[in-house]
N, CA and C atoms as an extended XYZ file, in Angstrom:
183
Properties=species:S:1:pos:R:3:atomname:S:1:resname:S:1:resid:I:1 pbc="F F F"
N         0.847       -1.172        0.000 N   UNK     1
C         0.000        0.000        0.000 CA  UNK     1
C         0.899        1.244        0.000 C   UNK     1
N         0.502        2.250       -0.885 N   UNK     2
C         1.080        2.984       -1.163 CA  UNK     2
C         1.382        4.258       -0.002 C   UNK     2
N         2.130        4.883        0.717 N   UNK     3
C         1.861        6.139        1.536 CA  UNK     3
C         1.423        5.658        3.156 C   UNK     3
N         2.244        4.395        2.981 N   UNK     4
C         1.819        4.119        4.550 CA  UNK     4
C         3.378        3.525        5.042 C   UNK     4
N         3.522        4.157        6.409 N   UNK     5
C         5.001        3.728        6.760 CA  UNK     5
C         5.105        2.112        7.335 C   UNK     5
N         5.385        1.539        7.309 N   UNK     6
C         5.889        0.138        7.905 CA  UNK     6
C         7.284        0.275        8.319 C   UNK     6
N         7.004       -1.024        9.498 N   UNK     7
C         8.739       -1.659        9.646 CA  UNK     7
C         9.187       -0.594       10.936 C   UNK     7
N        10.215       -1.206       11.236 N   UNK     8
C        10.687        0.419       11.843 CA  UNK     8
C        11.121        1.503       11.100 C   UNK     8
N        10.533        1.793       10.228 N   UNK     9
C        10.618        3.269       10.124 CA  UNK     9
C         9.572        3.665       10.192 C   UNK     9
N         8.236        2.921       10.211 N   UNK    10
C         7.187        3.704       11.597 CA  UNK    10
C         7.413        3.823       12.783 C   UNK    10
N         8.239        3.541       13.323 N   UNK    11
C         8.614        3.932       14.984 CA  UNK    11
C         9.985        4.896       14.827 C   UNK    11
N        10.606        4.530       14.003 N   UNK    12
C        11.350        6.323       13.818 CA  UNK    12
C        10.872        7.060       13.408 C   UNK    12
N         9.594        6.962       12.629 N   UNK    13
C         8.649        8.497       12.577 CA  UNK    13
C         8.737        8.821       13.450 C   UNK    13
N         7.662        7.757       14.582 N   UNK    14
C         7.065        8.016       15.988 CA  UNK    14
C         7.954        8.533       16.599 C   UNK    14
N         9.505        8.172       16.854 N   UNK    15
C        10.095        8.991       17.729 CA  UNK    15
C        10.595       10.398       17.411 C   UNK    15
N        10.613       10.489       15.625 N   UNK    16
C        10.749       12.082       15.566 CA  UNK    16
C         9.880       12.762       15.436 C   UNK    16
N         8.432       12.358       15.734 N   UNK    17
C         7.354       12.831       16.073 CA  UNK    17
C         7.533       13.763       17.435 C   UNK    17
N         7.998       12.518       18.509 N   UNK    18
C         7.706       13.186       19.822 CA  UNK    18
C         8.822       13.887       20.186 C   UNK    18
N        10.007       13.848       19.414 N   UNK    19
C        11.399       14.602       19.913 CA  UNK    19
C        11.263       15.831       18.834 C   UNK    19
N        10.731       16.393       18.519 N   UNK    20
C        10.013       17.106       17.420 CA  UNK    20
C         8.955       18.465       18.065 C   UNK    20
N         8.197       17.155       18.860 N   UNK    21
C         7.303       18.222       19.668 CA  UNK    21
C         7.863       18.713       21.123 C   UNK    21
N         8.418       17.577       21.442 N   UNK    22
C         9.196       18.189       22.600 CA  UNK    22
C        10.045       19.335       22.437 C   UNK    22
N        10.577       19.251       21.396 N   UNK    23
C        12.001       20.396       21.203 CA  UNK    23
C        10.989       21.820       21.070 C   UNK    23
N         9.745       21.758       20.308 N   UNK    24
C         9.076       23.013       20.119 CA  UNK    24
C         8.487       23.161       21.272 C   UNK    24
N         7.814       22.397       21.836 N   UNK    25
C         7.397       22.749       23.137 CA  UNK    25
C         8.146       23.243       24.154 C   UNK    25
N         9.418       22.745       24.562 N   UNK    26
C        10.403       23.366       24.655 CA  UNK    26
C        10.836       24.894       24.687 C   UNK    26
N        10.406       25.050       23.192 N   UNK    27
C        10.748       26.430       22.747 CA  UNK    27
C         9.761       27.457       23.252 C   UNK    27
N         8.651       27.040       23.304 N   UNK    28
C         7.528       27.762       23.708 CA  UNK    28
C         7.498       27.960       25.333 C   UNK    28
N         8.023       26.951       26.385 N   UNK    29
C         8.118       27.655       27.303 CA  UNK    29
C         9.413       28.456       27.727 C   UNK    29
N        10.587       28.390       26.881 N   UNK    30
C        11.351       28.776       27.526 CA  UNK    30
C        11.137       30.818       26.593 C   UNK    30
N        10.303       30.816       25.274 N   UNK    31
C        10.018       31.951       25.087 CA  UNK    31
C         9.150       33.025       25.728 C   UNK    31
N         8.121       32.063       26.832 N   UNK    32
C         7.315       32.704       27.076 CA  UNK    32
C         7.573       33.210       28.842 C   UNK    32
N         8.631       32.017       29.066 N   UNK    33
C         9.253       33.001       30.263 CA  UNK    33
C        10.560       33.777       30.625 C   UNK    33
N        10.820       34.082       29.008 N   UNK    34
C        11.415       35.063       28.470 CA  UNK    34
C        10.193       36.434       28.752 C   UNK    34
N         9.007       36.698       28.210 N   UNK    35
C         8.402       37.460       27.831 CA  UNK    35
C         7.830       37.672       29.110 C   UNK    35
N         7.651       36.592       30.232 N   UNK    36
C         7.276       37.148       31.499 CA  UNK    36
C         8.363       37.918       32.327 C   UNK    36
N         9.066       37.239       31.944 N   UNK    37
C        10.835       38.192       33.318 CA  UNK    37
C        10.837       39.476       32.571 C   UNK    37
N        10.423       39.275       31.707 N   UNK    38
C        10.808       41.356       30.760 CA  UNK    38
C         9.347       41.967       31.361 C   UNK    38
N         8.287       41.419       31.289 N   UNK    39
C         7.090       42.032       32.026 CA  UNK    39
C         7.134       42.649       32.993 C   UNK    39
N         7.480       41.551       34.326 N   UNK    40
C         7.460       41.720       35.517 CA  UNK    40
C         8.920       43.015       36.010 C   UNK    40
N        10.280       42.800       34.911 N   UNK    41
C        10.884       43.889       34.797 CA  UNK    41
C        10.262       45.379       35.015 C   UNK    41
N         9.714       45.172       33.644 N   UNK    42
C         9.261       46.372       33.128 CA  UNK    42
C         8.163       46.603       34.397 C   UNK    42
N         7.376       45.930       35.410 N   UNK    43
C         6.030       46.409       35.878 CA  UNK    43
C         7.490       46.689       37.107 C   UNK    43
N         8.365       46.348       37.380 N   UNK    44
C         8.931       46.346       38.784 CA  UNK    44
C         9.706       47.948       39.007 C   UNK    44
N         9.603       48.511       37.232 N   UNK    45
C        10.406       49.534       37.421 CA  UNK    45
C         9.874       50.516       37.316 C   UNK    45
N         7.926       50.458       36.335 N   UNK    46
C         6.643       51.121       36.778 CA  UNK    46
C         6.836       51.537       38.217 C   UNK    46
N         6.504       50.283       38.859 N   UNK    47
C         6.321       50.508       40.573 CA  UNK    47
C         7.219       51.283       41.282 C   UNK    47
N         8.786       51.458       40.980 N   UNK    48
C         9.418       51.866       42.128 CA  UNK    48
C         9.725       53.399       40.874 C   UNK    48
N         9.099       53.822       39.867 N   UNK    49
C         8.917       54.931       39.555 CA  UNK    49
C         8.123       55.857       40.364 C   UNK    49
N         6.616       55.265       40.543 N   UNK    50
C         5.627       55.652       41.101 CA  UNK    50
C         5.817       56.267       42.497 C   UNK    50
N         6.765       55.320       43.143 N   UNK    51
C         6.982       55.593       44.734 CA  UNK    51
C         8.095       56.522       45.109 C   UNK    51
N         8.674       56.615       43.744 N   UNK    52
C        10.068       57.393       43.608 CA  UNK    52
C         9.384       58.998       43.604 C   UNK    52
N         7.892       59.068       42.793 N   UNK    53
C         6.723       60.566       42.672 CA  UNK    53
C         7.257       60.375       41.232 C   UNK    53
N         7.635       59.446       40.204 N   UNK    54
C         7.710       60.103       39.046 CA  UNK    54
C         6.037       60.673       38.545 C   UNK    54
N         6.514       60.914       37.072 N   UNK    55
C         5.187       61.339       36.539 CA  UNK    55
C         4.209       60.531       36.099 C   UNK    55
N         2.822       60.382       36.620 N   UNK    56
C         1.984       59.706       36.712 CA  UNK    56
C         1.661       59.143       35.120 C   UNK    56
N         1.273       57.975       35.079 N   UNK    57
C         1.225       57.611       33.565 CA  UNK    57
C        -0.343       56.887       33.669 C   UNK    57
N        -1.221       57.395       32.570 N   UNK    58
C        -2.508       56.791       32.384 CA  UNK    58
C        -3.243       57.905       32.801 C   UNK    58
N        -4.668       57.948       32.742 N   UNK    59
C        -5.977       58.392       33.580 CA  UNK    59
C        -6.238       58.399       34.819 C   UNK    59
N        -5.340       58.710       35.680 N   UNK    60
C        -5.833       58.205       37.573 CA  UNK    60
C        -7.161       59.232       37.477 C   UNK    60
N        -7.762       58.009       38.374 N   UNK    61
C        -9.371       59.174       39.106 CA  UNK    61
C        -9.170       58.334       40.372 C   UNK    61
């Protein structure tokens, strides 16, 4: 049959299937707590602006 894997080289698909997703998955958390430590940066230096009296940023009521 045409377009179907057999043998082991259906189980070396399978494993570069899952070493495949692992490596991107991978990538995705180590980008996204990239994007949180620059957040929490950026909010940590908001905060000790604020307390410092800089100049107020946004709409306060």
């Amino acid at each position: 049959m045409t377009g179907v894997i057999s043998g082991s080289g259906q189980w070396a698909y399978v494993a570069a299937a899952y070493a495949l997703t692992a490596l991107l998955t991978g990538a995705v958390l180590w980008a996204s707590w990239r994007a949180m430590a620059k957040a929490e940066k950026r909010s940590d230096a908001l905060r000790a602006d604020s307390r410092r009296g800089g100049a107020p940023r946004g709409d306060r009521k």
